[in-house]
């Protein structure tokens, strides 16, 4: 065991010396519960923790909290118990005391109405438990889509030393000799089933193979995207982004993480000191280079707006500007063909960052105390040859897509912006398109009519889904990948221009504009008054998304909608922005406090700036 570090604490006798004030802000002495007498508070704290069998020696060590997000409803976190064991080993090998504690755990499929609805709650749980408990540093174990952003949002706000550890991606499965994996192939195969090209027997067989092990979705979905972002932000070992959940490498990374956490505690390396504007510019560069999830744009804006020194210096526009000079280098589904295990075998983040070096701020700090450049130089990895078919990280001069895998568009229906993953478009002709709108006012309306034989729609139509923004449908569901109407799917149409104020799974693809802001439920929203038959114009190169109507006509429609809501109690009951005033519980808190997508869909009172 290494020498006892700087943040080690006092002996029992000095803890109870009434002539000595309790001044240390570390270990068990920090954040004492208030009983009026600080020495008694510490005495009581020790009484209770000794019930778990800890010795004075153990309690004198730096205390490393480990956030346990295991849940029987979260298969993406199925390996958390093993990871906790390994982190504890790493902490103890380095002279610390590891103490795990729970926070809520959120899985995509088991969080109604959506996991995003609960992200801010998880961030509050994380922030408050990190602040409340006597920890000198914390290892945040997360993985599934909303968990790592929630943890980082809470971690930045709590501003105690943190190190992140992701659960890692699942392995791909196999169907008829073809690899399959959650969740790009869930969607592709479901679309084939809807179109009648595969039958019920086959879709049932595929269901058994799409998630064959514990771990996060095995493509470049939101979980993998956020893992890569956490690595380049310097919050975890570089190899930690991609090692499979069920691999020995993952366990070794967990052990290493425990050691890093002890050193973070010793040096009191805090996230607000580590993270800078340059760190986030690096994160956005990686997001573009990996063809990452559109959800990461929302999460990054929420994370950035938690940081008192960075908030306001990065906007949606920054994502677009960085995208214009960043090529897509990683050939993973849904933009490409491979899985996260292939990315790991090709060298993972160390190899990608080595390639991206000319575009990165290498002097950005990391939780190891090294700069990103130093960390990168010190990380050994084994890759596959550049000309091997197994190589899925392209060189800068031979990218998969030359630039702008994620773009930000604006226009009269999205004055504050909307986001598209251009690299995941299946029919690139749609990147410059004009067509008549087919409008669905909410998810229920869409479900009721999308497959109707009577729906007036053809391949040139623009499918519009309103009412799924942060307030309109709490949690901004991942319903933005509007399904191709069945009659068009059966006729061979595989992609259409689709627009919504909601989100889309990071594992999905198509020509899909998301996060339209302000959302349709906002009283001033133009997107909310678009009607079927209005002509929609989209031009990716010019970054334009608009409805071909005069400003006068749009103003008239917005005014009429407001009068309808304000003029009758029934209207006010139906309009979320009016009805939210009377809602109780977490839903009321969410509805009254959530900000718009381009701000991160965080609660306004949790941002660094605080409530308006
Ligand atoms: Fe958890 Fe995809 S469902 S990462």
XYZ file of C-alpha atoms and ligand atoms in Angstrom:
616
model
C 0.000 0.000 0.000
C 1.340 3.466 -0.840
C 2.263 6.096 1.694
C -0.704 7.736 3.385
C -1.663 10.719 1.242
C -2.094 14.403 2.065
C -5.810 14.335 2.650
C -5.497 11.684 5.335
C -6.953 12.789 8.575
C -6.513 12.972 12.273
C -6.527 10.353 14.986
C -9.577 9.694 17.124
C -8.248 11.596 20.132
C -7.737 14.863 18.248
C -11.196 14.482 16.721
C -12.679 14.775 20.197
C -10.342 17.486 21.599
C -12.841 20.202 22.493
C -10.101 22.812 22.709
C -9.299 22.294 19.010
C -11.852 23.587 16.492
C -12.801 21.186 13.701
C -11.454 22.955 10.672
C -10.491 20.238 8.215
C -12.679 20.160 5.144
C -11.746 16.620 4.188
C -12.704 13.048 5.037
C -15.287 12.460 7.713
C -14.806 15.988 9.041
C -16.400 17.647 6.024
C -20.044 18.627 5.811
C -21.024 17.580 9.298
C -24.707 17.159 10.031
C -25.759 19.911 12.369
C -26.347 19.001 15.989
C -25.128 22.354 17.290
C -21.805 20.901 18.531
C -19.356 20.022 15.727
C -17.322 17.628 17.868
C -20.475 15.748 18.845
C -21.542 15.642 15.177
C -18.224 14.037 14.240
C -18.420 11.703 17.229
C -21.879 10.553 16.148
C -20.816 10.151 12.545
C -18.019 7.836 13.655
C -20.382 5.903 15.934
C -22.583 5.082 13.000
C -19.983 4.352 10.350
C -18.180 2.028 12.739
C -21.319 -0.097 12.704
C -20.109 -1.170 9.255
C -16.836 -2.391 10.766
C -14.441 0.370 9.685
C -11.302 0.947 11.768
C -9.837 4.336 12.699
C -7.052 3.625 10.188
C -9.553 3.063 7.388
C -11.507 6.153 8.352
C -8.354 8.276 8.336
C -7.845 7.653 4.586
C -9.102 9.796 1.728
C -12.699 8.734 1.229
C -13.584 7.882 -2.354
C -17.285 7.654 -3.014
C -18.435 5.286 -5.757
C -21.837 5.973 -7.218
C -23.684 2.708 -7.671
C -26.253 2.900 -10.467
C -27.004 -0.812 -10.632
C -30.689 -1.567 -11.121
C -32.606 -4.664 -12.108
C -34.287 -2.434 -14.675
C -30.997 -1.311 -16.199
C -29.269 -4.022 -18.261
C -26.860 -1.399 -19.607
C -25.518 -1.289 -16.035
C -25.564 -5.048 -15.483
C -21.807 -5.144 -14.783
C -21.826 -2.393 -12.159
C -21.297 -4.764 -9.178
C -18.093 -6.088 -10.792
C -16.945 -2.575 -11.611
C -17.488 -1.444 -8.031
C -15.316 -4.315 -6.778
C -12.552 -3.329 -9.173
C -12.758 0.391 -8.344
C -12.553 -0.473 -4.652
C -9.438 -2.515 -5.336
C -7.897 0.423 -7.178
C -8.765 2.814 -4.358
C -7.366 0.549 -1.671
C -4.174 -0.228 -3.607
C -3.581 3.507 -3.595
C -4.256 4.167 0.068
C -7.855 5.341 -0.001
C -11.092 4.139 1.533
C -13.793 3.291 -1.015
C -17.439 3.737 -0.022
C -20.198 3.080 -2.522
C -23.632 4.643 -2.389
C -26.664 4.620 -4.691
C -28.346 7.199 -6.829
C -31.228 6.639 -9.185
C -30.552 4.644 -12.329
C -32.221 5.357 -15.657
C -32.570 2.981 -18.598
C -34.009 4.090 -21.923
C -36.730 1.464 -22.138
C -37.865 1.506 -18.541
C -38.402 5.209 -17.937
C -41.845 6.504 -18.735
C -42.548 8.882 -20.376
C -38.850 9.081 -21.367
C -35.450 8.771 -19.744
C -34.779 12.407 -20.634
C -37.649 13.426 -18.361
C -35.630 11.984 -15.459
C -32.137 13.165 -16.501
C -32.356 16.395 -14.532
C -33.711 14.528 -11.508
C -30.701 12.204 -11.643
C -28.396 15.206 -11.916
C -29.989 16.707 -8.805
C -29.680 13.379 -6.956
C -26.008 13.156 -7.968
C -25.194 16.767 -7.071
C -26.903 16.694 -3.716
C -25.549 13.291 -2.585
C -22.004 14.216 -3.623
C -22.298 17.493 -1.731
C -24.042 16.016 1.304
C -21.752 13.066 2.022
C -18.181 13.117 3.343
C -16.330 12.160 0.163
C -12.973 13.556 -0.980
C -13.520 12.391 -4.560
C -16.184 10.393 -6.356
C -16.193 7.782 -9.099
C -19.354 8.224 -11.142
C -20.372 4.881 -12.671
C -22.853 5.367 -15.489
C -23.377 4.249 -19.034
C -26.897 4.273 -20.401
C -27.698 7.368 -22.427
C -28.927 9.885 -19.877
C -26.898 8.675 -16.925
C -23.445 10.002 -17.798
C -24.717 13.484 -18.780
C -26.789 13.617 -15.582
C -23.758 12.638 -13.536
C -21.477 15.194 -15.159
C -24.084 17.957 -14.806
C -24.398 17.131 -11.106
C -20.656 16.648 -10.717
C -19.806 20.046 -12.174
C -22.391 21.735 -9.978
C -21.187 19.909 -6.846
C -17.569 20.672 -7.835
C -15.879 17.997 -5.771
C -13.205 15.880 -7.533
C -14.852 13.395 -9.904
C -13.701 10.617 -12.210
C -16.131 8.998 -14.618
C -16.343 5.290 -15.340
C -18.711 4.015 -18.005
C -20.088 0.505 -18.022
C -18.938 -0.005 -21.635
C -20.620 -1.217 -24.794
C -22.332 -4.583 -25.214
C -21.031 -7.172 -27.694
C -22.789 -7.519 -31.072
C -25.068 -10.511 -31.681
C -25.534 -12.577 -34.823
C -28.452 -13.368 -37.108
C -28.073 -15.637 -40.128
C -24.365 -14.928 -40.252
C -24.779 -11.150 -40.032
C -23.767 -9.187 -36.971
C -26.590 -7.278 -35.311
C -26.633 -4.911 -32.352
C -28.804 -2.538 -30.392
C -30.086 -0.376 -31.452
C -29.503 0.652 -35.066
C -30.378 -2.888 -36.126
C -33.459 -2.860 -33.875
C -34.799 -0.012 -35.986
C -33.629 -1.306 -39.377
C -35.189 -4.690 -38.807
C -38.383 -3.282 -37.352
C -38.721 -1.094 -40.477
C -38.322 -4.255 -42.631
C -40.968 -6.011 -40.553
C -43.352 -3.048 -40.936
C -42.766 -3.044 -44.662
C -43.481 -6.793 -44.760
C -40.046 -7.849 -46.006
C -39.397 -10.050 -42.952
C -42.002 -12.083 -41.101
C -42.983 -12.447 -37.474
C -40.791 -15.556 -36.962
C -37.721 -13.764 -38.170
C -38.293 -10.583 -36.176
C -38.767 -12.753 -33.070
C -35.442 -14.501 -33.716
C -33.695 -11.163 -34.216
C -35.150 -9.947 -30.912
C -33.054 -12.608 -29.126
C -29.781 -11.385 -30.626
C -29.892 -7.594 -30.593
C -28.612 -7.198 -27.021
C -26.654 -10.384 -26.352
C -24.687 -9.126 -23.319
C -24.898 -6.520 -20.574
C -23.576 -3.088 -21.515
C -24.622 -0.037 -23.458
C -25.824 -0.020 -27.066
C -22.968 -1.262 -29.229
C -23.102 1.395 -31.948
C -22.292 5.110 -31.951
C -25.503 5.945 -30.114
C -25.786 8.414 -27.280
C -24.116 6.213 -24.670
C -21.044 5.574 -26.843
C -20.957 9.197 -27.950
C -20.999 10.450 -24.384
C -18.321 7.917 -23.399
C -16.016 9.270 -26.134
C -16.794 12.827 -25.030
C -16.006 12.057 -21.383
C -12.661 10.625 -22.461
C -11.641 13.677 -24.481
C -12.858 15.946 -21.678
C -10.149 14.294 -19.601
C -12.551 12.813 -17.060
C -11.502 9.164 -17.450
C -8.786 6.963 -18.962
C -8.745 7.311 -22.755
C -9.272 3.590 -23.285
C -12.243 3.743 -20.948
C -14.620 4.889 -23.682
C -14.782 1.710 -25.707
C -13.675 -1.439 -23.836
C -16.565 -3.909 -23.887
C -18.728 -4.154 -20.785
C -17.990 -7.865 -20.448
C -14.226 -7.657 -21.070
C -11.322 -8.034 -18.680
C -10.081 -4.696 -20.048
C -13.184 -3.023 -18.618
C -12.402 -4.412 -15.171
C -8.797 -3.226 -15.373
C -10.016 0.248 -16.391
C -12.248 0.251 -13.314
C -9.256 -0.589 -11.109
C -7.206 2.175 -12.747
C -10.096 4.594 -12.163
C -9.963 3.920 -8.430
C -6.295 4.939 -8.364
C -6.963 8.114 -10.356
C -9.723 9.035 -7.911
C -7.363 8.789 -4.927
C -4.839 11.078 -6.628
C -7.664 13.488 -7.532
C -8.648 13.561 -3.885
C -5.068 14.206 -2.768
C -4.632 17.102 -5.151
C -8.272 18.237 -4.941
C -8.600 18.335 -8.725
C -12.108 19.703 -9.251
C -14.182 19.556 -12.436
C -14.683 23.308 -12.694
C -10.860 23.680 -12.712
C -10.271 20.820 -15.146
C -12.905 21.753 -17.706
C -12.463 24.860 -19.834
C -13.858 26.248 -23.059
C -11.022 24.443 -24.855
C -12.054 21.131 -23.265
C -15.538 21.545 -24.675
C -14.251 22.606 -28.089
C -12.311 19.318 -28.074
C -15.502 17.487 -27.092
C -17.443 19.010 -29.979
C -14.606 18.173 -32.383
C -14.768 14.535 -31.288
C -18.562 14.577 -31.523
C -18.280 15.636 -35.163
C -15.462 13.212 -35.960
C -17.319 10.198 -34.596
C -20.666 11.119 -36.204
C -22.045 11.162 -32.692
C -25.587 11.261 -31.460
C -27.683 14.409 -31.859
C -28.682 13.910 -28.235
C -25.133 14.776 -27.243
C -25.733 18.317 -28.503
C -28.517 18.765 -25.950
C -26.485 17.104 -23.193
C -23.351 19.105 -23.929
C -25.274 22.374 -23.840
C -26.728 21.403 -20.454
C -23.272 20.410 -19.167
C -21.627 23.574 -20.498
C -24.324 25.756 -18.989
C -23.620 24.227 -15.567
C -20.042 25.537 -15.681
C -19.789 29.082 -14.335
C -16.703 29.928 -16.422
C -17.769 28.370 -19.714
C -21.536 28.961 -19.846
C -22.442 31.460 -22.527
C -19.180 31.062 -24.456
C -20.443 28.095 -26.514
C -23.749 28.015 -28.388
C -25.379 25.782 -31.005
C -23.605 27.853 -33.609
C -20.264 26.701 -32.184
C -21.193 23.089 -33.023
C -21.840 24.044 -36.628
C -18.639 26.076 -36.944
C -16.515 23.227 -35.577
C -18.351 20.762 -37.804
C -17.383 22.685 -40.926
C -13.698 21.946 -40.278
C -14.022 18.454 -38.818
C -14.291 15.345 -41.020
C -16.213 12.234 -40.007
C -13.537 9.637 -39.355
C -15.196 6.797 -37.508
C -17.055 4.200 -39.532
C -19.639 3.025 -37.024
C -23.365 2.520 -37.238
C -25.616 4.452 -37.683
C -23.414 6.664 -39.926
C -21.243 3.712 -41.034
C -21.105 -0.058 -40.729
C -19.225 -1.174 -37.616
C -19.719 -1.654 -33.892
C -18.041 -0.236 -30.792
C -15.994 -3.404 -30.323
C -14.453 -2.723 -33.771
C -13.668 0.850 -32.712
C -11.961 -0.465 -29.581
C -9.934 -2.999 -31.544
C -8.885 -0.270 -33.971
C -7.295 1.652 -31.103
C -10.369 3.441 -29.749
C -10.044 6.971 -28.421
C -6.217 6.983 -28.196
C -6.028 6.210 -31.926
C -8.774 8.663 -32.856
C -7.287 11.495 -30.802
C -3.856 10.820 -32.276
C -5.429 11.272 -35.720
C -7.323 14.369 -34.643
C -4.303 15.989 -32.964
C -4.085 18.945 -35.401
C -7.676 19.901 -34.532
C -7.428 19.560 -30.747
C -6.406 21.805 -27.866
C -3.793 19.468 -26.433
C -3.097 21.737 -23.462
C -6.586 21.130 -22.023
C -6.401 19.711 -18.502
C -7.442 16.224 -17.369
C -8.296 14.708 -13.984
C -4.934 12.926 -14.003
C -3.177 16.263 -13.561
C -1.659 15.869 -17.042
C -2.704 17.799 -20.120
C -4.652 15.967 -22.785
C -1.519 15.920 -24.955
C 0.580 14.386 -22.169
C -2.102 11.825 -21.420
C -2.335 10.925 -25.092
C 1.420 10.581 -25.470
C 1.502 8.325 -22.422
C -1.317 6.013 -23.509
C -0.112 2.940 -25.382
C -2.495 1.123 -27.663
C -2.462 -1.532 -30.321
C -4.289 -0.770 -33.537
C -4.908 -2.613 -36.777
C -3.150 -1.609 -40.024
C -4.705 1.331 -41.866
C -5.427 -0.803 -44.932
C -7.069 -3.603 -42.935
C -10.822 -4.107 -43.442
C -11.029 -4.135 -39.628
C -9.766 -0.540 -39.448
C -12.738 1.722 -38.791
C -10.867 4.929 -37.944
C -10.089 6.775 -41.158
C -7.110 9.126 -41.618
C -7.798 12.868 -41.908
C -7.156 12.801 -45.660
C -9.573 9.941 -46.369
C -12.651 10.616 -44.260
C -15.987 8.884 -44.358
C -17.690 12.257 -44.766
C -15.708 15.440 -45.459
C -17.213 17.706 -42.785
C -20.303 18.638 -40.799
C -21.694 15.289 -39.753
C -23.875 17.277 -37.337
C -25.293 20.557 -38.613
C -27.337 23.372 -37.156
C -30.020 24.916 -39.367
C -32.153 27.995 -38.832
C -35.110 29.754 -40.416
C -38.552 31.054 -39.634
C -39.737 27.776 -38.134
C -36.555 27.343 -36.067
C -35.247 30.821 -35.232
C -33.201 29.454 -32.318
C -31.942 26.521 -34.312
C -32.501 22.863 -35.094
C -30.055 19.977 -35.402
C -29.519 17.310 -38.028
C -27.139 14.377 -38.322
C -26.420 14.882 -42.018
C -24.036 11.940 -42.130
C -26.897 9.568 -41.249
C -29.099 10.730 -44.147
C -30.035 7.731 -46.292
C -31.225 9.703 -49.328
C -28.835 12.578 -49.857
C -31.100 14.206 -52.465
C -33.253 15.230 -49.523
C -30.492 17.470 -48.175
C -31.839 20.128 -50.541
C -35.568 19.708 -50.741
C -38.873 21.525 -51.099
C -42.107 19.713 -50.369
C -45.567 19.988 -48.854
C -45.918 19.468 -45.101
C -47.893 16.577 -43.677
C -48.421 17.694 -40.093
C -49.086 15.544 -37.038
C -49.907 17.635 -33.983
C -48.555 15.113 -31.455
C -47.419 11.494 -31.113
C -50.963 10.174 -30.668
C -52.114 11.924 -33.827
C -49.159 10.455 -35.691
C -49.790 6.935 -34.393
C -53.443 7.193 -35.416
C -52.851 8.392 -38.996
C -49.334 7.537 -40.204
C -50.308 4.172 -41.672
C -53.748 5.166 -42.881
C -54.445 4.431 -46.538
C -56.235 7.798 -46.634
C -53.207 9.844 -45.553
C -52.360 12.294 -48.321
C -48.637 11.732 -48.583
C -46.032 10.886 -51.195
C -42.260 10.511 -51.247
C -41.778 14.288 -51.656
C -43.900 15.169 -48.636
C -42.214 16.560 -45.529
C -43.382 14.763 -42.402
C -43.760 17.131 -39.456
C -44.337 16.073 -35.877
C -45.266 18.837 -33.430
C -45.807 18.640 -29.696
C -42.762 16.555 -28.692
C -40.534 19.348 -27.368
C -39.306 19.671 -23.766
C -42.614 21.095 -22.487
C -44.988 19.751 -25.133
C -44.188 16.133 -24.298
C -42.176 16.054 -21.073
C -38.779 14.560 -21.707
C -38.754 15.419 -25.386
C -39.187 11.828 -26.551
C -37.022 10.123 -29.151
C -39.929 10.098 -31.582
C -38.241 12.347 -34.151
C -37.524 9.422 -36.456
C -41.079 9.542 -37.783
C -41.753 6.179 -39.441
C -42.143 6.079 -43.192
C -45.882 5.641 -43.855
C -46.444 1.935 -44.448
C -47.843 2.366 -47.932
C -44.704 4.282 -48.986
C -42.414 1.806 -47.210
C -44.062 -1.039 -49.112
C -43.453 0.907 -52.334
C -39.724 1.073 -51.591
C -39.393 4.524 -49.970
C -36.707 4.299 -47.289
C -36.143 7.946 -46.363
C -38.111 11.199 -46.267
C -37.415 14.672 -44.892
C -38.780 14.613 -41.360
C -38.910 17.504 -38.877
C -39.834 17.673 -35.205
C -39.148 19.503 -31.962
C -38.255 16.205 -30.301
C -35.174 14.029 -30.227
C -34.062 10.903 -32.031
C -32.167 7.934 -30.717
C -28.456 8.216 -31.384
C -28.707 4.797 -32.989
C -31.217 5.946 -35.616
C -30.654 7.364 -39.086
C -32.431 9.178 -41.922
C -32.880 12.750 -43.199
C -34.239 14.021 -39.940
C -34.267 17.523 -38.438
C -34.627 17.600 -34.666
C -34.784 19.899 -31.643
C -36.639 22.694 -33.479
C -36.519 25.672 -31.135
C -38.602 27.227 -29.820
C -40.705 24.093 -29.611
C -44.232 24.003 -31.016
C -45.787 24.259 -27.554
C -44.139 27.623 -26.950
C -46.736 30.385 -27.290
C -44.619 32.256 -29.873
C -43.612 29.208 -31.906
C -43.970 29.392 -35.678
C -43.281 25.654 -35.890
C -46.460 25.177 -33.838
C -48.653 26.836 -36.473
C -47.351 25.051 -39.580
C -50.223 23.256 -41.300
C -50.502 20.375 -43.750
C -49.997 21.631 -47.286
C -47.623 24.491 -46.336
C -44.460 24.298 -48.432
C -41.279 23.524 -46.498
C -37.844 24.493 -47.794
C -34.684 22.794 -46.572
C -31.183 23.534 -47.807
C -28.391 21.909 -45.869
C -25.591 23.820 -47.598
C -27.211 27.144 -46.738
C -28.293 25.817 -43.316
C -31.854 26.959 -44.025
C -35.118 25.465 -42.786
C -38.251 27.513 -43.406
C -41.896 27.450 -44.283
C -42.785 29.388 -47.410
C -45.267 31.782 -45.835
C -45.153 35.545 -45.294
C -44.247 36.989 -41.907
C -47.732 38.535 -41.772
C -49.460 35.195 -42.261
C -47.278 33.545 -39.604
C -47.880 36.378 -37.109
C -51.628 36.098 -37.738
C -51.583 32.343 -37.034
C -49.497 32.731 -33.850
C -51.839 35.461 -32.576
C -54.930 33.390 -33.319
C -53.498 30.394 -31.449
C -52.690 32.510 -28.390
C -56.188 33.994 -28.357
C -57.699 30.544 -28.572
C -55.706 29.367 -25.523
C -56.214 32.478 -23.455
C -59.822 32.965 -24.469
C -61.262 29.758 -23.040
C -60.616 27.608 -19.955
C -60.653 24.503 -22.164
C -57.923 25.972 -24.361
C -55.785 26.819 -21.338
C -56.219 23.293 -19.996
C -54.951 21.813 -23.234
C -51.966 24.105 -23.828
C -48.987 22.764 -21.864
C -47.453 26.198 -21.362
C -50.654 27.321 -19.592
C -51.593 24.041 -17.878
C -48.148 23.603 -16.266
C -48.851 26.308 -13.691
C -51.174 23.965 -11.789
C -49.202 20.700 -11.947
C -47.930 19.027 -8.776
C -44.826 17.031 -7.902
C -41.801 16.403 -10.099
C -43.894 16.818 -13.215
C -44.851 20.327 -12.148
C -41.237 21.151 -11.299
C -40.138 19.811 -14.689
C -42.821 21.609 -16.691
C -42.283 24.967 -15.031
C -38.476 24.859 -15.033
C -37.229 23.070 -18.146
C -35.494 25.305 -20.674
C -35.394 24.835 -24.439
C -33.337 22.274 -26.344
C -30.645 24.697 -27.478
C -29.993 25.545 -23.814
C -29.770 21.853 -22.872
C -33.334 21.172 -21.640
C -31.983 21.622 -18.115
C -33.942 23.157 -15.271
C -33.349 26.893 -15.326
C -32.613 27.002 -11.587
C -29.821 24.403 -11.963
C -27.795 26.317 -14.558
C -24.725 28.260 -13.509
C -26.683 31.452 -14.157
C -29.584 30.297 -11.989
C -33.256 31.038 -12.573
C -34.172 33.905 -14.877
Fe -28.844 1.904 -22.563
Fe -28.912 2.081 -25.338
S -30.483 1.482 -23.966
S -27.332 2.613 -23.934
